[in-house]
Short mmCIF file of C-alpha atoms in Angstrom, two decimals:
data_model
loop_
_atom_site.label_atom_id
_atom_site.label_comp_id
_atom_site.label_asym_id
_atom_site.label_seq_id
_atom_site.Cartn_x
_atom_site.Cartn_y
_atom_site.Cartn_z
CA MET A 1 -54.08 -10.10 -35.70
CA LYS A 2 -53.64 -11.72 -32.27
CA HIS A 3 -55.92 -14.53 -31.40
CA PRO A 4 -57.24 -14.66 -27.59
CA ARG A 5 -57.24 -18.13 -26.01
CA GLY A 6 -58.94 -19.43 -23.03
CA ALA A 7 -61.51 -17.03 -21.10
CA ALA A 8 -60.27 -13.90 -22.88
CA ALA A 9 -61.58 -15.36 -26.41
CA GLY A 10 -64.62 -16.23 -24.92
CA LEU A 11 -64.54 -19.83 -24.65
CA PRO A 12 -66.00 -21.82 -21.85
CA MET A 13 -63.79 -23.03 -19.19
CA ARG A 14 -64.25 -26.51 -17.80
CA ARG A 15 -64.81 -27.15 -14.38
CA GLN A 16 -62.76 -29.41 -12.45
CA SER A 17 -64.56 -32.25 -10.76
CA ALA A 18 -63.07 -34.67 -7.71
CA GLY A 19 -60.69 -37.06 -8.93
CA HIS A 20 -59.52 -34.71 -12.02
CA HIS A 21 -56.50 -32.77 -12.02
CA PRO A 22 -56.77 -28.89 -11.19
CA ALA A 23 -56.27 -26.54 -14.35
CA ARG A 24 -53.35 -25.30 -15.18
CA ARG A 25 -52.33 -21.94 -13.42
CA VAL A 26 -51.85 -18.79 -15.08
CA PRO A 27 -48.59 -17.22 -13.86
CA SER A 28 -49.03 -13.93 -12.80
CA ALA A 29 -46.50 -10.90 -13.81
CA THR A 30 -44.83 -10.86 -10.57
CA GLU A 31 -43.49 -14.54 -11.20
CA PRO A 32 -40.04 -14.81 -12.71
CA ALA A 33 -40.24 -15.51 -16.76
CA SER A 34 -38.69 -18.89 -16.30
CA ALA A 35 -42.25 -19.66 -14.41
CA ARG A 36 -44.26 -18.35 -17.31
CA PRO A 37 -45.22 -20.04 -21.08
CA ARG A 38 -42.83 -19.89 -23.33
CA ARG A 39 -43.99 -18.01 -27.07
CA TRP A 40 -40.74 -18.67 -28.71
CA PRO A 41 -42.09 -20.04 -31.85
CA ARG A 42 -43.75 -16.91 -32.33
CA TRP A 43 -41.27 -14.70 -32.19
CA ALA A 44 -38.36 -16.89 -33.83
CA TRP A 45 -41.04 -16.53 -36.97
CA TRP A 46 -41.33 -12.91 -36.75
CA THR A 47 -37.12 -12.77 -35.77
CA GLY A 48 -36.87 -14.91 -38.99
CA ALA A 49 -38.80 -12.89 -41.01
CA ILE A 50 -37.18 -9.44 -40.13
CA LEU A 51 -33.90 -11.00 -40.81
CA VAL A 52 -35.37 -12.21 -44.19
CA LEU A 53 -36.33 -8.78 -45.12
CA ALA A 54 -33.16 -7.09 -43.78
CA LEU A 55 -31.24 -8.74 -45.97
CA ALA A 56 -33.63 -8.25 -48.86
CA VAL A 57 -33.15 -4.69 -48.27
CA ALA A 58 -29.23 -4.90 -48.06
CA ALA A 59 -29.25 -6.84 -51.23
CA ALA A 60 -31.13 -3.77 -53.02
CA VAL A 61 -28.85 -1.23 -51.68
CA SER A 62 -25.95 -3.17 -52.83
CA HIS A 63 -27.57 -3.70 -56.24
CA ARG A 64 -28.63 -0.34 -56.58
CA HIS A 65 -27.54 0.23 -60.34
CA LYS A 66 -29.31 -3.09 -61.38
CA LEU A 67 -32.46 -1.69 -59.70
CA ALA A 68 -32.20 1.19 -61.78
CA GLY A 69 -31.96 -1.07 -64.99
CA ALA A 70 -35.32 -2.60 -63.54
CA SER A 71 -37.05 0.52 -62.93
CA HIS A 72 -36.28 1.44 -66.57
CA LEU A 73 -37.84 -1.85 -67.81
CA LEU A 74 -40.74 -1.22 -65.57
CA ALA A 75 -41.50 2.26 -66.62
CA HIS A 76 -41.70 1.07 -70.52
CA VAL A 77 -43.70 -2.00 -69.68
CA SER A 78 -46.22 -3.18 -72.79
CA GLY A 79 -49.85 -2.54 -71.92
CA PRO A 80 -51.08 -5.05 -73.90
CA GLY A 81 -48.69 -7.89 -72.45
CA LEU A 82 -49.80 -6.90 -68.96
CA ALA A 83 -53.49 -6.97 -69.51
CA VAL A 84 -52.58 -10.97 -71.21
CA ALA A 85 -50.90 -11.69 -67.88
CA VAL A 86 -53.47 -10.39 -65.58
CA ALA A 87 -55.85 -12.40 -67.62
CA PHE A 88 -53.89 -15.56 -66.77
CA GLU A 89 -53.76 -15.01 -63.38
CA ALA A 90 -57.65 -14.51 -63.40
CA ALA A 91 -58.07 -17.98 -65.07
CA SER A 92 -55.55 -19.46 -62.81
CA LEU A 93 -57.87 -18.79 -59.72
CA VAL A 94 -60.73 -19.77 -61.95
CA PHE A 95 -59.30 -23.14 -62.46
CA LEU A 96 -58.38 -23.19 -58.91
CA ALA A 97 -62.24 -22.33 -58.07
CA ALA A 98 -63.27 -24.70 -60.29
CA LEU A 99 -61.64 -27.60 -58.97
CA GLN A 100 -62.92 -27.01 -56.08
CA ARG A 101 -66.74 -26.96 -56.87
CA TRP A 102 -66.26 -29.82 -59.01
CA LEU A 103 -65.11 -31.69 -56.08
CA LEU A 104 -68.40 -30.45 -54.35
CA ARG A 105 -70.37 -31.12 -56.74
CA SER A 106 -69.09 -35.05 -57.45
CA ALA A 107 -69.77 -35.82 -53.52
CA GLY A 108 -73.80 -34.00 -53.91
CA GLY A 109 -73.19 -30.62 -53.15
CA ARG A 110 -74.18 -27.55 -54.60
CA LEU A 111 -72.37 -24.21 -54.88
CA GLY A 112 -72.37 -21.75 -57.99
CA LEU A 113 -68.83 -20.90 -59.30
CA GLY A 114 -68.93 -17.66 -58.35
CA THR A 115 -69.56 -18.14 -55.26
CA MET A 116 -66.64 -20.01 -55.09
CA ALA A 117 -64.61 -18.00 -56.73
CA GLY A 118 -65.43 -15.13 -54.34
CA VAL A 119 -64.62 -17.79 -51.41
CA VAL A 120 -60.98 -18.48 -53.12
CA VAL A 121 -59.96 -14.96 -53.90
CA ALA A 122 -60.65 -14.00 -50.48
CA ALA A 123 -58.86 -17.01 -48.94
CA ASN A 124 -55.89 -16.54 -50.81
CA ALA A 125 -55.59 -12.96 -49.48
CA MET A 126 -55.87 -14.29 -46.17
CA ALA A 127 -53.14 -17.10 -46.68
CA GLY A 128 -51.16 -14.40 -48.48
CA ILE A 129 -50.82 -12.02 -46.08
CA LEU A 130 -51.33 -12.92 -42.41
CA PRO A 131 -48.85 -14.92 -40.03
CA GLY A 132 -50.10 -17.94 -40.01
CA GLY A 133 -52.71 -17.45 -43.09
CA SER A 134 -52.49 -20.71 -44.48
CA ALA A 135 -54.22 -22.46 -41.69
CA LEU A 136 -56.58 -19.31 -40.91
CA SER A 137 -57.58 -19.50 -45.04
CA VAL A 138 -58.49 -23.00 -44.76
CA ALA A 139 -60.01 -22.55 -41.30
CA TRP A 140 -62.03 -19.85 -43.11
CA THR A 141 -62.97 -21.42 -45.72
CA VAL A 142 -64.26 -24.59 -44.16
CA ARG A 143 -66.19 -22.09 -42.02
CA GLN A 144 -68.25 -20.42 -45.28
CA LEU A 145 -68.81 -23.89 -46.74
CA GLN A 146 -70.37 -25.14 -43.73
CA ARG A 147 -72.67 -21.76 -43.44
CA ARG A 148 -73.50 -22.86 -46.88
CA GLY A 149 -74.71 -25.96 -46.10
CA ILE A 150 -71.59 -27.92 -46.73
CA ALA A 151 -70.91 -30.59 -44.01
CA LEU A 152 -67.74 -29.94 -41.93
CA ALA A 153 -66.25 -33.50 -42.83
CA LEU A 154 -67.16 -33.02 -46.72
CA ALA A 155 -65.51 -29.38 -46.69
CA THR A 156 -62.65 -30.80 -45.08
CA ALA A 157 -62.31 -33.61 -47.67
CA VAL A 158 -62.39 -31.55 -50.40
CA LEU A 159 -59.69 -29.15 -49.15
CA ILE A 160 -57.82 -32.30 -48.80
CA ALA A 161 -58.48 -33.57 -51.97
CA ALA A 162 -57.97 -30.52 -54.02
CA GLY A 163 -54.34 -29.90 -52.23
CA VAL A 164 -53.45 -33.26 -53.14
CA LEU A 165 -54.03 -33.01 -56.75
CA SER A 166 -52.57 -29.49 -56.75
CA ALA A 167 -49.28 -30.94 -55.24
CA LEU A 168 -49.33 -33.33 -57.94
CA ALA A 169 -49.99 -31.26 -60.86
CA LEU A 170 -47.27 -28.74 -59.82
CA ALA A 171 -45.01 -31.96 -59.31
CA LEU A 172 -46.12 -32.97 -62.91
CA LEU A 173 -45.58 -29.15 -64.35
CA VAL A 174 -41.84 -29.07 -62.65
CA ALA A 175 -40.82 -32.75 -64.01
CA LEU A 176 -42.02 -31.25 -67.60
CA GLY A 177 -39.73 -28.44 -66.90
CA ALA A 178 -36.80 -30.92 -66.01
CA LEU A 179 -37.43 -33.10 -69.15
CA ALA A 180 -38.10 -29.55 -71.52
CA ALA A 181 -34.68 -28.09 -70.16
CA ASP A 182 -31.49 -28.37 -72.18
CA PRO A 183 -29.13 -31.32 -70.64
CA ALA A 184 -26.11 -29.50 -71.62
CA GLY A 185 -27.71 -25.77 -70.80
CA ARG A 186 -27.43 -24.57 -67.80
CA ALA A 187 -27.64 -26.01 -64.21
CA PRO A 188 -27.47 -29.50 -65.83
CA GLY A 189 -27.13 -30.44 -62.23
CA LEU A 190 -30.41 -28.98 -60.63
CA ARG A 191 -32.19 -30.85 -64.01
CA THR A 192 -31.03 -34.24 -63.14
CA ALA A 193 -31.71 -33.76 -59.31
CA LEU A 194 -35.58 -32.75 -60.31
CA LEU A 195 -35.85 -35.60 -62.38
CA ALA A 196 -34.71 -38.29 -60.03
CA SER A 197 -37.17 -36.68 -57.37
CA ALA A 198 -40.16 -36.94 -60.01
CA ALA A 199 -39.18 -40.52 -60.03
CA VAL A 200 -38.93 -41.49 -56.51
CA LEU A 201 -42.13 -39.28 -56.45
CA ALA A 202 -43.82 -41.76 -59.01
CA ALA A 203 -42.45 -44.95 -57.07
CA ALA A 204 -44.05 -43.46 -53.84
CA ILE A 205 -47.36 -42.82 -55.49
CA LEU A 206 -47.76 -45.91 -56.94
CA LEU A 207 -46.70 -47.98 -53.72
CA ALA A 208 -49.68 -45.83 -52.11
CA VAL A 209 -51.99 -46.71 -54.46
CA CYS A 210 -51.03 -50.10 -53.92
CA LEU A 211 -51.51 -50.17 -50.44
CA ILE A 212 -54.65 -48.70 -50.76
CA ARG A 213 -55.90 -51.42 -52.79
CA SER A 214 -54.65 -54.08 -50.38
CA ALA A 215 -56.98 -55.53 -48.30
CA ARG A 216 -54.34 -56.47 -45.69
CA PHE A 217 -52.81 -53.27 -45.45
CA HIS A 218 -56.57 -52.21 -44.51
CA ARG A 219 -56.89 -54.84 -41.40
CA ALA A 220 -52.87 -53.59 -40.12
CA ALA A 221 -54.18 -50.20 -40.43
CA ARG A 222 -57.29 -50.79 -38.42
CA HIS A 223 -55.84 -52.42 -35.74
CA ALA A 224 -53.33 -50.14 -35.07
CA TRP A 225 -55.54 -47.19 -35.06
CA THR A 226 -58.00 -48.93 -32.81
CA TYR A 227 -55.42 -49.98 -30.59
CA VAL A 228 -54.26 -46.22 -30.34
CA THR A 229 -57.38 -44.93 -29.58
CA ALA A 230 -58.28 -46.84 -26.91
CA ARG A 231 -55.45 -45.65 -25.00
CA TRP A 232 -55.39 -42.40 -26.02
CA ARG A 233 -58.73 -40.50 -24.84
CA ALA A 234 -58.44 -37.76 -26.62
CA GLY A 235 -57.59 -39.76 -30.16
CA ARG A 236 -60.98 -41.11 -30.02
CA ARG A 237 -62.59 -37.56 -31.08
CA LEU A 238 -60.23 -37.40 -33.67
CA ALA A 239 -60.91 -41.23 -34.89
CA ASP A 240 -64.37 -40.06 -35.55
CA PHE A 241 -63.97 -37.28 -37.46
CA LEU A 242 -61.13 -38.60 -39.46
CA ALA A 243 -63.43 -41.41 -40.38
CA GLU A 244 -66.06 -39.26 -40.99
CA VAL A 245 -63.44 -37.68 -43.30
CA PHE A 246 -62.95 -40.57 -44.98
CA HIS A 247 -66.78 -41.56 -45.44
CA GLN A 248 -67.41 -38.36 -47.12
CA ALA A 249 -63.87 -38.59 -49.45
CA LYS A 250 -65.28 -41.89 -50.38
CA THR A 251 -68.14 -40.21 -51.73
CA ILE A 252 -66.12 -38.48 -54.57
CA GLN A 253 -65.89 -41.22 -56.70
CA PRO A 254 -65.98 -40.18 -60.12
CA GLY A 255 -63.74 -43.12 -61.46
CA VAL A 256 -59.65 -43.62 -62.63
CA ARG A 257 -60.63 -41.49 -65.78
CA GLY A 258 -63.47 -39.14 -64.03
CA TRP A 259 -60.12 -37.79 -61.87
CA ALA A 260 -58.56 -36.89 -65.09
CA ARG A 261 -60.79 -33.57 -65.01
CA PRO A 262 -60.08 -32.46 -61.50
CA PHE A 263 -56.61 -33.07 -62.08
CA GLY A 264 -56.74 -31.08 -65.36
CA MET A 265 -58.28 -28.24 -63.44
CA ALA A 266 -55.32 -28.51 -60.84
CA LEU A 267 -52.97 -28.22 -63.47
CA GLY A 268 -54.87 -25.33 -65.39
CA ASN A 269 -54.34 -23.46 -62.52
CA TRP A 270 -50.38 -24.05 -62.23
CA THR A 271 -50.32 -23.62 -66.13
CA CYS A 272 -52.29 -20.32 -66.19
CA ASP A 273 -50.24 -18.88 -63.64
CA ALA A 274 -47.12 -20.02 -65.21
CA ALA A 275 -48.35 -18.76 -68.56
CA ALA A 276 -48.67 -15.23 -66.70
CA LEU A 277 -44.77 -15.67 -65.93
CA ALA A 278 -44.23 -15.68 -69.79
CA ALA A 279 -46.43 -12.82 -70.60
CA VAL A 280 -45.02 -10.58 -67.68
CA LEU A 281 -41.64 -11.37 -69.50
CA TRP A 282 -43.41 -10.57 -72.86
CA ALA A 283 -44.56 -7.18 -71.60
CA LEU A 284 -41.29 -6.45 -70.54
CA ASN A 285 -39.88 -6.75 -74.04
CA ILE A 286 -37.67 -9.48 -72.62
CA GLY A 287 -36.71 -13.06 -74.57
CA VAL A 288 -38.61 -15.84 -72.96
CA PRO A 289 -36.84 -19.23 -71.86
CA TRP A 290 -39.07 -21.52 -73.12
CA ARG A 291 -37.15 -24.32 -72.11
CA SER A 292 -36.38 -23.41 -68.30
CA VAL A 293 -39.41 -21.26 -67.77
CA LEU A 294 -41.22 -24.31 -66.09
CA ILE A 295 -38.47 -25.08 -64.14
CA VAL A 296 -37.80 -21.39 -62.81
CA TYR A 297 -41.72 -21.48 -62.45
CA GLY A 298 -42.31 -24.68 -60.33
CA LEU A 299 -38.98 -24.12 -57.80
CA THR A 300 -40.36 -20.59 -57.09
CA GLN A 301 -43.79 -21.45 -55.85
CA ILE A 302 -42.17 -24.19 -53.96
CA SER A 303 -39.83 -21.66 -52.21
CA ILE A 304 -43.32 -19.37 -51.70
CA SER A 305 -45.15 -22.40 -50.20
CA LEU A 306 -42.90 -22.22 -47.57
CA ARG A 307 -44.22 -19.29 -46.09
CA LEU A 308 -40.96 -18.14 -44.39
CA THR A 309 -42.27 -14.49 -44.41
CA PRO A 310 -45.72 -13.14 -44.59
CA GLY A 311 -46.54 -13.30 -48.19
CA SER A 312 -43.10 -14.64 -48.96
CA LEU A 313 -41.94 -11.27 -49.26
CA GLY A 314 -38.42 -11.08 -50.16
CA ILE A 315 -38.60 -15.31 -50.30
CA ALA A 316 -40.55 -15.01 -53.89
CA GLU A 317 -38.75 -12.13 -55.94
CA ALA A 318 -35.26 -13.33 -54.51
CA SER A 319 -36.17 -17.20 -55.63
CA LEU A 320 -37.75 -15.93 -59.32
CA SER A 321 -35.13 -13.46 -59.66
CA THR A 322 -32.00 -15.63 -59.07
CA LEU A 323 -33.50 -18.75 -61.41
CA LEU A 324 -34.10 -16.13 -64.24
CA VAL A 325 -30.45 -15.17 -63.64
CA ILE A 326 -29.11 -18.88 -63.86
CA TYR A 327 -30.96 -19.90 -66.60
CA GLY A 328 -29.90 -16.76 -68.80
CA LEU A 329 -31.21 -13.61 -67.96
CA ARG A 330 -29.14 -10.11 -67.27
CA ALA A 331 -29.62 -9.36 -63.46
CA ASP A 332 -31.81 -6.17 -64.21
CA GLN A 333 -34.12 -7.90 -66.19
CA ALA A 334 -34.46 -10.96 -63.48
CA ILE A 335 -35.33 -7.92 -60.95
CA ALA A 336 -38.08 -6.43 -62.83
CA ALA A 337 -39.56 -9.78 -64.42
CA ALA A 338 -40.03 -10.86 -60.32
CA LEU A 339 -41.35 -7.35 -59.45
CA LEU A 340 -43.72 -7.36 -62.00
CA TYR A 341 -45.14 -10.81 -61.60
CA ARG A 342 -45.55 -10.73 -57.86
CA ILE A 343 -47.83 -7.09 -58.55
CA VAL A 344 -49.65 -9.35 -61.22
CA SER A 345 -50.05 -12.55 -59.23
CA PHE A 346 -50.02 -10.95 -55.58
CA TRP A 347 -50.45 -7.62 -54.89
CA THR A 348 -53.31 -6.96 -57.31
CA LEU A 349 -54.95 -9.94 -55.70
CA GLN A 350 -54.96 -8.36 -52.30
CA PRO A 351 -57.49 -5.25 -52.35
CA ILE A 352 -59.57 -7.77 -54.65
CA GLY A 353 -59.71 -10.66 -51.86
CA TRP A 354 -60.16 -8.63 -49.37
CA THR A 355 -63.34 -6.83 -50.99
CA SER A 356 -64.44 -10.28 -51.61
CA TRP A 357 -63.48 -11.44 -47.78
CA LEU A 358 -65.62 -8.38 -46.75
CA ARG A 359 -68.35 -8.88 -48.92
CA LEU A 360 -68.76 -12.10 -47.71
CA THR A 361 -68.87 -11.20 -44.26
CA LEU A 362 -71.37 -8.65 -44.46
CA ARG A 363 -73.43 -10.57 -46.44
CA GLN A 364 -73.36 -13.36 -43.60
CA THR A 365 -74.09 -10.97 -40.77
CA ARG A 366 -77.05 -9.77 -42.52
CA ALA A 367 -78.47 -13.23 -43.63
CA GLN A 368 -78.00 -14.24 -39.85
CA PRO A 369 -79.18 -11.25 -37.39
CA GLY A 370 -78.72 -11.82 -33.68
CA THR A 371 -77.86 -15.87 -34.50
CA GLY A 372 -74.63 -17.99 -34.71
CA GLY A 373 -75.92 -20.18 -37.43
CA SER A 374 -76.65 -21.05 -40.44
CA ARG A 375 -79.76 -19.57 -42.20
CA GLY A 376 -79.45 -22.67 -44.83
CA ARG A 377 -82.50 -25.02 -45.11
CA THR A 378 -82.35 -28.51 -43.48
CA GLY A 379 -83.83 -31.16 -46.00
CA GLY A 380 -83.70 -30.40 -49.39
CA PRO A 381 -83.43 -32.39 -52.25
CA TRP A 382 -80.46 -34.05 -51.36
CA ARG A 383 -79.01 -35.22 -47.92
CA LEU A 384 -75.28 -36.79 -46.81
CA THR A 385 -75.67 -38.80 -43.99
CA ALA A 386 -72.40 -39.63 -42.27
CA ARG A 387 -71.64 -43.21 -40.97
CA HIS A 388 -70.12 -41.83 -37.69
CA GLY A 389 -72.28 -39.12 -37.12
CA ARG A 390 -75.61 -37.11 -38.05
CA TYR A 391 -74.19 -34.64 -40.34
CA HIS A 392 -76.69 -33.58 -43.14
CA THR A 393 -76.03 -31.43 -46.11
CA PRO A 394 -78.41 -29.41 -46.96
CA ARG A 395 -79.23 -27.95 -50.19
CA ASP A 396 -77.33 -24.42 -50.55
CA ARG A 397 -79.58 -21.83 -51.45
#
C-alpha cells in the first residue's frame, strides 16, 4: 500500500516567510527524469524481492523430484503432531504479549492480556506481509497503545525494551544451541563461529553495563548531546523526545532480579516457537536433530529478521531447509519441514492477525465517531508525568 506524502496526504504545508528558503519545487511531468526526485531505494527493494522469488521458483523447478517427495510427506502429516505445533506457536505469541504487558505494568500502565495479544497478533501480520512492515507495525502498535491511554514516550520505551530483551534471548538460544551441538559433528566451523560471536556479544553487554553505571560516561554523553543539539535545530525536538523516552524507560525498574521475569518471557517466546519447529518434524514422522535444532532455528530467525522479501518469502524456506540438510535431513524431508513450519508460524497467523487488526480498527472507529482523539479519560488513579513534557497516562478502561 502506498502512503501519500505532503499535501496529498492531507498534511499542512508550512508557509515560507521572508528570510526563509523557498519550499522545494515539485518537478513537473515535462521535466527530464534527471530533475525528478529519485525513488531507486524502493525499486531496488522490489527488484531484489522479485529476483529472490525468481530464484526460488527456478530452484523449485530444478528440484521437482524432491518437491514430490516433500508433498508425499505433507500428505501424511500427523494430526496430533500438527496440533501440538499450533499450540506451541500460540503459546509463543502469548509470551510475547505477556512480555510487553509486563513492561507496561511495571511502569504503571494497565492493559489486559487479551487486548495486548490482539495488538501483537495484528502487528505481527502487518510486519510479515507489507513492504516496510516492521516500521508500519511499530507505528501502528504505538498508536494503539496511545489510544488506550499510554503515553507516546512510554509506548516507545516499552517496545524498545521488549526488542532488546527478545534479541538477547534469541542470542542466548543460539549460543545454547552451539554449546549443545556435537563438536565433531556436521559444520564444526559454524559452531565455532557462533560461540565466538556469543563471546563478543557477552563482552559488549558487559562493557555497556559498565558504561551505563559510570558517572564520567554520563557527563561526557550529556556534553556531547548538548553540543550536537545546540548546532542542529531539528535535534532539539529529537533530544526532548529521547529524553522523555529515557525518563519513561527509567520507570521500568524491577531490579536486577526482577528483569529475570521479562527475560524469561522473551526466552519463552523463542523457545515455544523452536518447539513448534520440533513438533512439525514430529508431525512429519521425521527424526528431530535435537543437538542442532536450536542452531537451525536461531539462524533461520536471523535470516527472517532481515526482511529481504515481503514476509521473508523464499528466504525463510531456503534458510531453514538448507540448514536442516546441513545437519542431516534428506532434501525432501527438509523442504517438507520448512513448508509446514511456515504454514504454522506464518500463513496461519496472517488471517488471524488481519482479523484482529480489523476488529481493533472497527472498535476504535465506533468508539470515536467524528473525532480524532482518544476516548480515554484523563486522570484516574495513576498518572505518569514526564520530566521534559506534559504527557499524562490515564488509566485504561
